[in-house]
Coordinates of C-alpha atoms and ligand atoms in Angstrom, one line a residue:
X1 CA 0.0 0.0 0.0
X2 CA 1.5 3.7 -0.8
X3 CA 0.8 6.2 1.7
X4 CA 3.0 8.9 0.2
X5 CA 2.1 10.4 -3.3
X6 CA 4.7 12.1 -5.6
X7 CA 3.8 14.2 -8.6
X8 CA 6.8 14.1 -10.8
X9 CA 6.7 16.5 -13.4
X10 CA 9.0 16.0 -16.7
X11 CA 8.9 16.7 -20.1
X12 CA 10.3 13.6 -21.5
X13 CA 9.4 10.1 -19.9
X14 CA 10.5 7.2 -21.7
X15 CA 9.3 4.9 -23.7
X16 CA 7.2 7.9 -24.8
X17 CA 9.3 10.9 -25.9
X18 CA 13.3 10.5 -25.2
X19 CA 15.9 12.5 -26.4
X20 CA 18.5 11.6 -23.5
X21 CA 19.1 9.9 -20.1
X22 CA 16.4 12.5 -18.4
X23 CA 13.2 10.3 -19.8
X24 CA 15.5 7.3 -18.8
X25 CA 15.4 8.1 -15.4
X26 CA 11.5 9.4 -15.3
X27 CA 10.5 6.4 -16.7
X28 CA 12.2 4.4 -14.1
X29 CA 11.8 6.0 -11.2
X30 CA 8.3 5.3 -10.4
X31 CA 8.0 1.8 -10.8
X32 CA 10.9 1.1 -8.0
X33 CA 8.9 3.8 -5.7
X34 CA 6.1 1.3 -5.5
X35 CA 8.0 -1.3 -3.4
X36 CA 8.9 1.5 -0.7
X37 CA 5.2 2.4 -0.4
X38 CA 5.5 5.5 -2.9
X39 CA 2.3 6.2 -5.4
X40 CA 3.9 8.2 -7.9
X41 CA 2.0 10.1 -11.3
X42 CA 3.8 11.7 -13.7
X43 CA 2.9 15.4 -15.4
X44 CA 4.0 15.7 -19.1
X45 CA 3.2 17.7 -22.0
X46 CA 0.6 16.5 -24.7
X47 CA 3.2 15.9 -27.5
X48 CA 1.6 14.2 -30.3
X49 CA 3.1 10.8 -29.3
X50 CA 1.8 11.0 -25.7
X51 CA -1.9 11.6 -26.7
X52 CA -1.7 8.8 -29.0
X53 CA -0.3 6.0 -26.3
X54 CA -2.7 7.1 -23.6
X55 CA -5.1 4.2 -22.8
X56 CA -8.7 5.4 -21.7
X57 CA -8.0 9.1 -21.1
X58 CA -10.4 10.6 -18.6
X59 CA -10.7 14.7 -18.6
X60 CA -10.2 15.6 -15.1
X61 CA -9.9 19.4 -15.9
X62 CA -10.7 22.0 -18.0
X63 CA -8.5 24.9 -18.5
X64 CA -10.5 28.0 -20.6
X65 CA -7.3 29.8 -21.2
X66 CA -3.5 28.1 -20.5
X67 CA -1.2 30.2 -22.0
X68 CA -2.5 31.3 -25.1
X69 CA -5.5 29.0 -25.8
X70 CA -7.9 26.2 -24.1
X71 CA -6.8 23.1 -23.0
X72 CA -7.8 20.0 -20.6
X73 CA -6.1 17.8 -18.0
X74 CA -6.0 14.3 -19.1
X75 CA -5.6 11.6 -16.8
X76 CA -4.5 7.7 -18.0
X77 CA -2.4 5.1 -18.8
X78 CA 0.7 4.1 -21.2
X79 CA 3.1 1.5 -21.1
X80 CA 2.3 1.2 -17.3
X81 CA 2.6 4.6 -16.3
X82 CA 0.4 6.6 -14.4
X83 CA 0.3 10.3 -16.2
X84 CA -1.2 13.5 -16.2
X85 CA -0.9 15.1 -19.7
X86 CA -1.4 18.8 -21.0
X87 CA -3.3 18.4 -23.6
X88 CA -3.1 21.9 -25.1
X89 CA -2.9 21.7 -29.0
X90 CA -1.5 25.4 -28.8
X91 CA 1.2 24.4 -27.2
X92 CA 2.3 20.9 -27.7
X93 CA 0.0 19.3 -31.2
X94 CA 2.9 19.9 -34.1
X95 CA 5.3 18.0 -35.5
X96 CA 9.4 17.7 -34.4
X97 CA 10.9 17.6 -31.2
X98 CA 10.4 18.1 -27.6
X99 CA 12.4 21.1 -27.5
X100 CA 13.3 22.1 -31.5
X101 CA 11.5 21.9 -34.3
X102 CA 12.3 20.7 -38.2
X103 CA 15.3 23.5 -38.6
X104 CA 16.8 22.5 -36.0
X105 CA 16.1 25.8 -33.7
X106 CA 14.1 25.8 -30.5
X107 CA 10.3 26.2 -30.7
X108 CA 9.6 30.0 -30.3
X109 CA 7.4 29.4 -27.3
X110 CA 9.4 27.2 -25.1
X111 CA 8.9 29.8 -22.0
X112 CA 4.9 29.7 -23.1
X113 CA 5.3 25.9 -23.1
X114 CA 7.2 25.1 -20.1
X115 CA 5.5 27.7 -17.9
X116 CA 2.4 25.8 -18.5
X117 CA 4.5 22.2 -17.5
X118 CA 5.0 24.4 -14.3
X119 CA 1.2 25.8 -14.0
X120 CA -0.5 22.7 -14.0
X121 CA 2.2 20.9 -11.6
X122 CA 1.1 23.6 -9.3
X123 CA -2.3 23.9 -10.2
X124 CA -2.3 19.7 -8.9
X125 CA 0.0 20.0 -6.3
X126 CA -2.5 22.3 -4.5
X127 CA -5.4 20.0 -5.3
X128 CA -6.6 20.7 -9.0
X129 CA -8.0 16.9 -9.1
X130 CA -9.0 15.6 -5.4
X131 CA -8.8 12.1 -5.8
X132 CA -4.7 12.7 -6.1
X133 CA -3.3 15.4 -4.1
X134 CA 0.5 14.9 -3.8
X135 CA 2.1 15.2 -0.6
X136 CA 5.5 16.1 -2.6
X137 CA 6.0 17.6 -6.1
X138 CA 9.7 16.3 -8.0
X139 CA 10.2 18.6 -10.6
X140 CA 13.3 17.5 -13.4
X141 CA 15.6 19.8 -15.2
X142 CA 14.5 23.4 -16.2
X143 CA 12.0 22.7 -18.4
X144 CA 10.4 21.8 -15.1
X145 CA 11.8 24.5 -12.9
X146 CA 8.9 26.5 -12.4
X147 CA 6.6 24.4 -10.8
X148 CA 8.3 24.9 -7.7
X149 CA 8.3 28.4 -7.7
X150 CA 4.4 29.0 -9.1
X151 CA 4.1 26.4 -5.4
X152 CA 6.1 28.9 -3.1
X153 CA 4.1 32.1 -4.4
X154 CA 0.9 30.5 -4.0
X155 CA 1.1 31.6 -0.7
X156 CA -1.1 28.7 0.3
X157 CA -0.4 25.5 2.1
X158 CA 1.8 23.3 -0.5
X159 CA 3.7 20.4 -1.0
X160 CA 6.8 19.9 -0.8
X161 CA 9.4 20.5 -3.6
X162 CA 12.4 18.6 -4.7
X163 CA 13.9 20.1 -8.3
X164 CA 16.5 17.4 -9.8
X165 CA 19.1 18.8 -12.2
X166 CA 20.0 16.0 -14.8
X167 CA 21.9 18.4 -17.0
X168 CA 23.1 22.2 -15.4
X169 CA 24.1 23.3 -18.9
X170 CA 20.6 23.5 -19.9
X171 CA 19.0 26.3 -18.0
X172 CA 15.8 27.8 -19.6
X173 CA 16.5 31.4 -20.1
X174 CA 14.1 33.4 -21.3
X175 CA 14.2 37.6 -21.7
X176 CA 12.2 39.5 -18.6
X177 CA 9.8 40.5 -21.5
X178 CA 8.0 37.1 -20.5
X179 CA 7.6 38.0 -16.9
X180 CA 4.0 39.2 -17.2
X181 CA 2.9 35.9 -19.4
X182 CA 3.3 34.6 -16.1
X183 CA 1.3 35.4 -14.0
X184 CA 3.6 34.8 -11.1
X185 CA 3.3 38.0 -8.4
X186 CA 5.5 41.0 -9.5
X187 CA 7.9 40.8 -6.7
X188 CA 8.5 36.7 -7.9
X189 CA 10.7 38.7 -10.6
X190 CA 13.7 39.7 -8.0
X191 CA 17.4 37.7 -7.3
X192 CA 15.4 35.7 -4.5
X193 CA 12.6 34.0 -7.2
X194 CA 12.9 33.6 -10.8
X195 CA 15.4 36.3 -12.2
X196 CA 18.9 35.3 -13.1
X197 CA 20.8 38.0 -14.5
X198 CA 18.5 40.7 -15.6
X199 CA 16.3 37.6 -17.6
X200 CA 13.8 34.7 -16.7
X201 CA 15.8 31.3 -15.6
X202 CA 13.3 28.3 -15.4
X203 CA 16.1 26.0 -13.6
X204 CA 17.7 29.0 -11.4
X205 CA 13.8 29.6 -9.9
X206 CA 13.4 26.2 -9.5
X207 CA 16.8 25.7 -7.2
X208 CA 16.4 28.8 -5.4
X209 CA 12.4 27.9 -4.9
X210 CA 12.4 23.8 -4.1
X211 CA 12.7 22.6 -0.1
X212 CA 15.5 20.3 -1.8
X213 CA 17.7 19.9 -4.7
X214 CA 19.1 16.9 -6.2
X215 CA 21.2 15.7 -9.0
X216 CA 22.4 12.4 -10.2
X217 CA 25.3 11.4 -8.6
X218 CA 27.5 12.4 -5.7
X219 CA 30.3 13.5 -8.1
X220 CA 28.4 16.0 -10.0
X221 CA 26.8 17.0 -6.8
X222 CA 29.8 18.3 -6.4
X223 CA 31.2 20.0 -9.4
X224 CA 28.1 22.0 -10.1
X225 CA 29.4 23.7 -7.1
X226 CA 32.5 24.8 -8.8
X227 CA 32.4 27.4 -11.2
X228 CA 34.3 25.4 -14.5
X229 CA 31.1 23.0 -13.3
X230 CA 28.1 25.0 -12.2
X231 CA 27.6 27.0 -15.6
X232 CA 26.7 30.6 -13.9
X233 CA 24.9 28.6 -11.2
X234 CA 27.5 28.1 -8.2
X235 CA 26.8 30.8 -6.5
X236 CA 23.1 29.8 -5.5
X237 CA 24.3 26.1 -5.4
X238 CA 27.5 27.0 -2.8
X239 CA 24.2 29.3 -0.5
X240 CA 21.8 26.0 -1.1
X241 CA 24.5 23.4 -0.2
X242 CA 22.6 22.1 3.0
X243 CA 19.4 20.9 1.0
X244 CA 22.1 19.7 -1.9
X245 CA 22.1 15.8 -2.7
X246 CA 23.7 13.6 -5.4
X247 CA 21.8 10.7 -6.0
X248 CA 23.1 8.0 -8.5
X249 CA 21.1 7.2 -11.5
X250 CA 20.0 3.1 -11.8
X251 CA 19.8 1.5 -15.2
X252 CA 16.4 -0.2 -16.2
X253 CA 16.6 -3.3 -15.6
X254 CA 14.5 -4.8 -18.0
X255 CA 14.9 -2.6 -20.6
X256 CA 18.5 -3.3 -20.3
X257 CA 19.3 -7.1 -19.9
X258 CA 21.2 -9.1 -22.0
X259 CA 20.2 -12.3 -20.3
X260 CA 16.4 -11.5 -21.9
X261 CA 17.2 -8.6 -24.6
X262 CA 15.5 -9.4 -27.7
X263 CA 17.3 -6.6 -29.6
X264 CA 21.1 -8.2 -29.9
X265 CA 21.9 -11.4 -31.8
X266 CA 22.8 -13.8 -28.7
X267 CA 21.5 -13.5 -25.4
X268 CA 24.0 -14.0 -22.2
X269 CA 24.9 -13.2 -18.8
X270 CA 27.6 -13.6 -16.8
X271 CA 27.9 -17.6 -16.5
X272 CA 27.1 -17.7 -20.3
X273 CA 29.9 -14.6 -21.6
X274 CA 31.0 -17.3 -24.5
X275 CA 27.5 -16.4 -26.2
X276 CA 28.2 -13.2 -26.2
X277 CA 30.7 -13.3 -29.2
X278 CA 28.1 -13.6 -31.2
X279 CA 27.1 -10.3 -30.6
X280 CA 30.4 -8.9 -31.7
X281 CA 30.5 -10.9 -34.9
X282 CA 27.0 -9.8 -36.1
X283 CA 28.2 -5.7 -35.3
X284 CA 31.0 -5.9 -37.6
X285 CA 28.5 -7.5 -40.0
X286 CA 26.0 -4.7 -39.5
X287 CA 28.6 -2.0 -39.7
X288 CA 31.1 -4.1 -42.4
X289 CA 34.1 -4.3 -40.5
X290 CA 36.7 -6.9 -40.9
X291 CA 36.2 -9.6 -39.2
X292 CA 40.1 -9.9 -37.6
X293 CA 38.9 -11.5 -34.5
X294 CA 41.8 -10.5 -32.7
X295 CA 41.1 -6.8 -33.0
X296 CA 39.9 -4.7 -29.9
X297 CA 36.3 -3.0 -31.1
X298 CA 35.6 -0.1 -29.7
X299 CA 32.0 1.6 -29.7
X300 CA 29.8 4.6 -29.4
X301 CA 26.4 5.4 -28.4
X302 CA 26.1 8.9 -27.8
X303 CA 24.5 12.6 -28.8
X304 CA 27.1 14.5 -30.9
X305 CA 27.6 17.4 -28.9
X306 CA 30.8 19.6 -27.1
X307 CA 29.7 17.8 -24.0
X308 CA 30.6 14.1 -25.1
X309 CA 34.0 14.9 -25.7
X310 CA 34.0 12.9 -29.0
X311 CA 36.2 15.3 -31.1
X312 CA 39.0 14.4 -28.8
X313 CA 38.0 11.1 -29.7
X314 CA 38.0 12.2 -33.5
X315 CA 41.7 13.3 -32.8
X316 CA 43.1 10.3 -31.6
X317 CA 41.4 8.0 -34.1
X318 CA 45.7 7.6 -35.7
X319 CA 46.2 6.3 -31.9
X320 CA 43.3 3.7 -32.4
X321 CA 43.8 2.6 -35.5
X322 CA 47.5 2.5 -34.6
X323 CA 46.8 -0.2 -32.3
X324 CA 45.2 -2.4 -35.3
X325 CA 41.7 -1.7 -33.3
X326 CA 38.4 -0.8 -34.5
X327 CA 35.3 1.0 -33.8
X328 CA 31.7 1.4 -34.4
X329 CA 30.1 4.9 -33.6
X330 CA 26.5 5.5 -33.5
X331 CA 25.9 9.3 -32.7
X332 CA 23.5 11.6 -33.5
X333 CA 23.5 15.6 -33.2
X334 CA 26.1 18.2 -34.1
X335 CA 26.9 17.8 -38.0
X336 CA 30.1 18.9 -37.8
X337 CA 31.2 16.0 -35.8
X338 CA 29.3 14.0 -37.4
X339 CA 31.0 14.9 -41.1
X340 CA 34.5 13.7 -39.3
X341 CA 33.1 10.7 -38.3
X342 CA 32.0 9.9 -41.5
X343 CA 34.6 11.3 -43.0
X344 CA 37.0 9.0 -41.0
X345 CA 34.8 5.6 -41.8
X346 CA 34.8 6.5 -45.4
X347 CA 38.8 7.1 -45.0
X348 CA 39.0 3.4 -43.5
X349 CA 36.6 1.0 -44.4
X350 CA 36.4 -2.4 -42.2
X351 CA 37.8 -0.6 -39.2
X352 CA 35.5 2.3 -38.6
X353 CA 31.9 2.1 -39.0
X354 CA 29.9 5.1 -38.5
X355 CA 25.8 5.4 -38.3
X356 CA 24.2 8.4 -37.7
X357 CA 20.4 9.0 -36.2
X358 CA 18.7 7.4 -33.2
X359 CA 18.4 3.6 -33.2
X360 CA 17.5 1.8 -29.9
X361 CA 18.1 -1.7 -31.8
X362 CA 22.1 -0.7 -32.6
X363 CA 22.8 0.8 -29.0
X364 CA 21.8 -2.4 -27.4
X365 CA 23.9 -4.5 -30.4
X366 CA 26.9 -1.9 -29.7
X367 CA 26.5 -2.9 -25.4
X368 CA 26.5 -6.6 -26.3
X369 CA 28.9 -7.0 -29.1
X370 CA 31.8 -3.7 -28.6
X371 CA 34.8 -4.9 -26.1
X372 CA 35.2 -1.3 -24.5
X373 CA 32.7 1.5 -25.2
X374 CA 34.1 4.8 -25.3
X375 CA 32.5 8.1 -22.9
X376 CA 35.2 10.8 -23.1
X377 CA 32.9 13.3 -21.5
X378 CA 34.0 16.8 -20.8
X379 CA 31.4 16.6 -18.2
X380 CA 28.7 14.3 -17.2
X381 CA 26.2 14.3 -14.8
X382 CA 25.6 10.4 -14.3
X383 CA 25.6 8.7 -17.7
X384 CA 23.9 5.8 -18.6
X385 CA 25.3 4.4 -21.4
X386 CA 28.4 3.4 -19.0
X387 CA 26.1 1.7 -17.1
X388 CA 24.6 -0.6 -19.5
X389 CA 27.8 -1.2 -20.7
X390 CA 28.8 -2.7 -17.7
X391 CA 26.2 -4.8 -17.4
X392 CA 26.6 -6.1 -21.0
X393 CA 30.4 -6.5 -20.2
X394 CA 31.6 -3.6 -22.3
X395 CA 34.4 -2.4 -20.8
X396 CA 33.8 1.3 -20.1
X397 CA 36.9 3.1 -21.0
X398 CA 35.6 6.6 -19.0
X399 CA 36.8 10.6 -18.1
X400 CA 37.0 10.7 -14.8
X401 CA 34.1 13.6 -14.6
X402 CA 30.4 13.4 -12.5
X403 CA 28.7 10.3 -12.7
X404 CA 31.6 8.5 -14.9
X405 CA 34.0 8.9 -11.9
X406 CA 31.5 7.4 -9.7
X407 CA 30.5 3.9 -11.5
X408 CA 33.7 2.6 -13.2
X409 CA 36.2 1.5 -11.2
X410 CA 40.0 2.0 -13.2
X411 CA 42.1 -0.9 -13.4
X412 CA 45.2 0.5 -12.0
X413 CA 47.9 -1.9 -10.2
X414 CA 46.1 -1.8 -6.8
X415 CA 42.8 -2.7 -7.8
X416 CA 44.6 -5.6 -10.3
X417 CA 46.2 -6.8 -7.4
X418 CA 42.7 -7.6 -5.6
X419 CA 40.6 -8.1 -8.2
X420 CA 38.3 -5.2 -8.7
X421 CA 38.7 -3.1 -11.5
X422 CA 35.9 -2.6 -13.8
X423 CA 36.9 -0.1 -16.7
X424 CA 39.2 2.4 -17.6
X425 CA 39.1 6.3 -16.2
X426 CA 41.1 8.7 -17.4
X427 CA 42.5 12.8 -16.9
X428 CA 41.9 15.4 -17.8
X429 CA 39.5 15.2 -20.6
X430 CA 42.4 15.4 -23.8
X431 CA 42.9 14.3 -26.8
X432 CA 46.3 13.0 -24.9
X433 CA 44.9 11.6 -22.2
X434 CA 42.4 9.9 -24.5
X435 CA 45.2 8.0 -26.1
X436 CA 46.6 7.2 -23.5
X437 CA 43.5 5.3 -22.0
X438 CA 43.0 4.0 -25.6
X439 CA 46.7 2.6 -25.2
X440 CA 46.0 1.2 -21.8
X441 CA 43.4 -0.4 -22.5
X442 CA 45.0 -1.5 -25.5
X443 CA 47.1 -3.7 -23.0
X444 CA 44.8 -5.1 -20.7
X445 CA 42.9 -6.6 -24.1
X446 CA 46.4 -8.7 -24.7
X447 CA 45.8 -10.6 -21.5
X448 CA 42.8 -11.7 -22.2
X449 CA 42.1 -14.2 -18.9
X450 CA 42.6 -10.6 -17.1
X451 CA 39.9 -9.2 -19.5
X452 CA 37.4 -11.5 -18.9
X453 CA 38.0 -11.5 -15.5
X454 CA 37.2 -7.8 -15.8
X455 CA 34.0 -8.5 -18.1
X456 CA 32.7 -10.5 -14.9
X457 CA 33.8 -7.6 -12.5
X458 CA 31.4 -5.2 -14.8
X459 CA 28.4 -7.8 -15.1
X460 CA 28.8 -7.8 -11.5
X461 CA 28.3 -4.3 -10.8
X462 CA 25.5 -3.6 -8.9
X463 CA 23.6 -0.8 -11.4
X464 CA 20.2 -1.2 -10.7
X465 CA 17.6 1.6 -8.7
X466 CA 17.7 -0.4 -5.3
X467 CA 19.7 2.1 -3.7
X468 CA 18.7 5.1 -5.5
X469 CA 15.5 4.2 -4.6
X470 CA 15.8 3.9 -1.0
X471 CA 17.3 7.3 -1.0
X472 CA 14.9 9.6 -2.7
X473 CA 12.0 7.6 -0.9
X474 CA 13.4 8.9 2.4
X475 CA 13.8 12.4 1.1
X476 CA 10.3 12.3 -0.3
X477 CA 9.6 11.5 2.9
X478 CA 11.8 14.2 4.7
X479 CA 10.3 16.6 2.9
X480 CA 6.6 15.9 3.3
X481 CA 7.3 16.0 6.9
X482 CA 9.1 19.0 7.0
X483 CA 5.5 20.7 5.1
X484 CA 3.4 18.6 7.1
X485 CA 4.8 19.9 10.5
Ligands
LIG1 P1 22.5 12.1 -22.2 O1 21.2 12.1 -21.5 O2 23.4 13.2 -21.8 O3 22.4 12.1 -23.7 P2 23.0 9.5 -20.9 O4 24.2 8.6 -21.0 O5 22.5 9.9 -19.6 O6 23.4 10.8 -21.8 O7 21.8 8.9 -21.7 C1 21.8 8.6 -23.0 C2 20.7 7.6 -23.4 O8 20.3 7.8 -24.7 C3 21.1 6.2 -23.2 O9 19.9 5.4 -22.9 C4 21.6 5.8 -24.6 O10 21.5 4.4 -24.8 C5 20.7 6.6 -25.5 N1 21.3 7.0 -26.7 C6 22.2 8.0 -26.9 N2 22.4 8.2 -28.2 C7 21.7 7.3 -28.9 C8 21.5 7.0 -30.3 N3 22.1 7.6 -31.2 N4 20.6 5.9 -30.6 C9 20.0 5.3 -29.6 N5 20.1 5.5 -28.3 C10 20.9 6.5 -27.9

């Protein structure tokens, strides 16, 4: 039985929309809430996609005007989530992205479209539909930022608030020209509420507003209080410390098991790690690289963007293929990087295979059939794709940044010598260092009794939500109390 309600409010939720970790984790989260006694619903816009997979929608409000035209509240089902979604055509009915449209640019009215994410997490936080009235409110990322601060001027009693940063770099700023759209009190706009440098910062109100902030992992927790790390934020972080947290992401467990997963070649697990060679044969096949058994395959499963470090990675491909090794990339984003990339596979056929776009079926292929997956991040907040790496016996070859630092464990000398090592870290985050950690690992590949003993190490890795779970239920918890009281 739940006795504690969250309302987590998100504007991506996997399977549903994804265009990163974030929907990852909102999916997630509220299925290993239920075991500690937490009901959770999740608030999300009405994207096109969202409408479609809701099962029996029920109206549970009507809004005459919601920024700019009339909408409802839907209440239902999808893929065994509980959801409340916007369903304001205005805002949400068109075709593209989440965030961008067709050309690439952000949709003119993101401040129009994530005020109203905000609105109606307030709006049900303070009891817009009776028969769920959360005790606590988790907003993610800025898109959700404002639903804790439309809470705190409601003057009213509340919920509590808990704003989770996935990603600091993304902010939601928006010229003070919006501040009347609103509808937030005038003083709301000051350095206390929702102003951040003379303009409108969704995920600044949202950490100076919430009872709590999180993020997701201890590491990052950390380095957003730095300046190099905190992006502009620091300041309000260092002031804010007290209610600061890092909690580690957890990987999906179903979604990501290669014991089960219907999307690779050869199912295995840790007893079974012969069948997984299969997997790396039938990669090279899909991305036509030589078979050479003998060759170390690196992989790729990333966005293309200034934060994954992959043109240090596109610098250092003379180091990798140096080393007679090979790789498979599958990226999508900045075209730039992408044009090297391609560039380089068209430059060396059978030893770099490139493919560009989203494709759930190749990432889980990559995690079962690469020896080492590359993440040189220049910083990362948790990272997933490490995680299912390790538990598809990947080697994660790592930066030592946020969330990478915390979940692979570097096979130096001392952790040979007992055993432990999972992966490969290195620093700083450059193209040197890079090669170096290619070169490394590189030599651990030669022994390769030590590198399956370090396959098993990774399947071993405890990645799952068990912990994670325990610790946002007890500050859910913590917080309601503290409101209660
Ligand atoms: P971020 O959220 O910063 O992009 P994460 O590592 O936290 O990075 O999460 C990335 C998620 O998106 C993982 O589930 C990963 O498998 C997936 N992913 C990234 N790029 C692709 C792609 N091109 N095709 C399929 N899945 C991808």
């Amino acid at each position: 039985m739940s006795d504690l309600k969250v309302l987590s409010v998100v504007s991506e939720i996997y399977p549903l929309v994804k265009t990163g970790g974030l929907a990852d984790v909102a999916g997630a989260l509220p299925g290993v809430l239920v075991p500690l006694g937490i009901e959770t619903r999740t608030l999300v816009p009405g994207y096109p996609a969202v409408i479609a997979s809701l099962d029996k929608p029920e109206a549970v409000h009507r809004f005459d005007h919601l920024f700019g035209g009339p909408a409802r509240l839907l209440a239902g089902e999808a893929a065994g989530l509980k959801l409340f979604v916007i369903d304001a055509p205005h805002l949400y009915d068109r075709p593209g992205g989440p965030y961008v449209g067709g050309n690439g640019k952000d949709w003119p009215d993101n401040a129009a479209r994530f005020a109203a994410l905000g609105a109606v997490a307030s709006g049900i936080g303070l009891g817009l539909v009776p028969a769920f009235v959360p005790d606590v409110v988790h907003a993610h990322d800025w898109q959700a930022g404002l639903a804790p601060a439309y809470l705190h001027y409601s003057g009213g009693r509340r919920p509590g608030t808990v704003m989770t940063i996935h990603n600091i770099a993304f902010q939601g700023q928006f010229p003070a020209s919006i501040v009347p759209m609103l509808g937030l009190p005038p003083h709301a706009f000051s350095v206390d509420g929702i102003e951040y440098y003379g303009t409108v910062g969704y995920l600044k109100a949202g950490l100076q507003l919430a009872d709590r902030i999180t993020t997701v992992s201890p590491g990052y927790a950390g380095e957003i209080l730095q300046p190099e790390g905190g992006m502009g934020l620091e300041g309000l972080l260092n002031m804010r410390r007290a209610v600061l947290s890092g909690i580690l992401n957890g990987l999906d467990e179903d979604a990501w098991n290669p014991a089960t997963d219907t999307l690779i070649a050869a199912q295995f697990d840790i007893k079974r790690l012969k069948a997984r060679a299969a997997n790396k044969v039938a990669l090279k096949k899909k991305f036509a690289l030589d078979a050479d058994p003998d060759a170390l395959l690196f992989g790729v499963v990333s966005r293309l963007s200034w934060q994954k470090g992959l043109d240090l990675l596109a610098d250092s491909l003379g180091t990798l293929l140096g080393m007679r090794a090979q790789l498979v990339l599958l990226g999508s984003g900045d075209a730039e990087l992408a044009e090297r990339f391609v560039g380089a596979a068209r430059a060396n056929p059978g030893r770099i295979g490139v493919e560009l776009g989203y494709d759930e079926a190749a990432a889980h292929l990559i995690q079962a059939g690469a020896d080492a997956l590359l993440v040189p991040s220049r910083f990362e907040p948790c990272g997933l794709t490490q995680l299912s790496a390790l538990r598809y016996g990947a080697l994660p070859v790592v930066s030592r940044v946020g969330g990478l630092a915390d979940t692979v464990i570097d096979v130096n000398e001392m952790a040979k010598s007992v055993g432990v090592g999972t992966g490969v870290q290195f620093s700083p985050v450059t193209g040197s260092a890079l090669q170096g950690a290619l070169t490394r690992t590189g030599g651990l590949w030669q022994d390769r009794k030590l590198w399956r003993k370090l396959q098993q190490n990774a399947m071993a890795t405890d990645v799952s939500w068990r912990h994670a779970a325990v610790d946002y239920a007890k500050l859910f918890r913590d917080v309601a109390a503290e409101r209660a009281a």
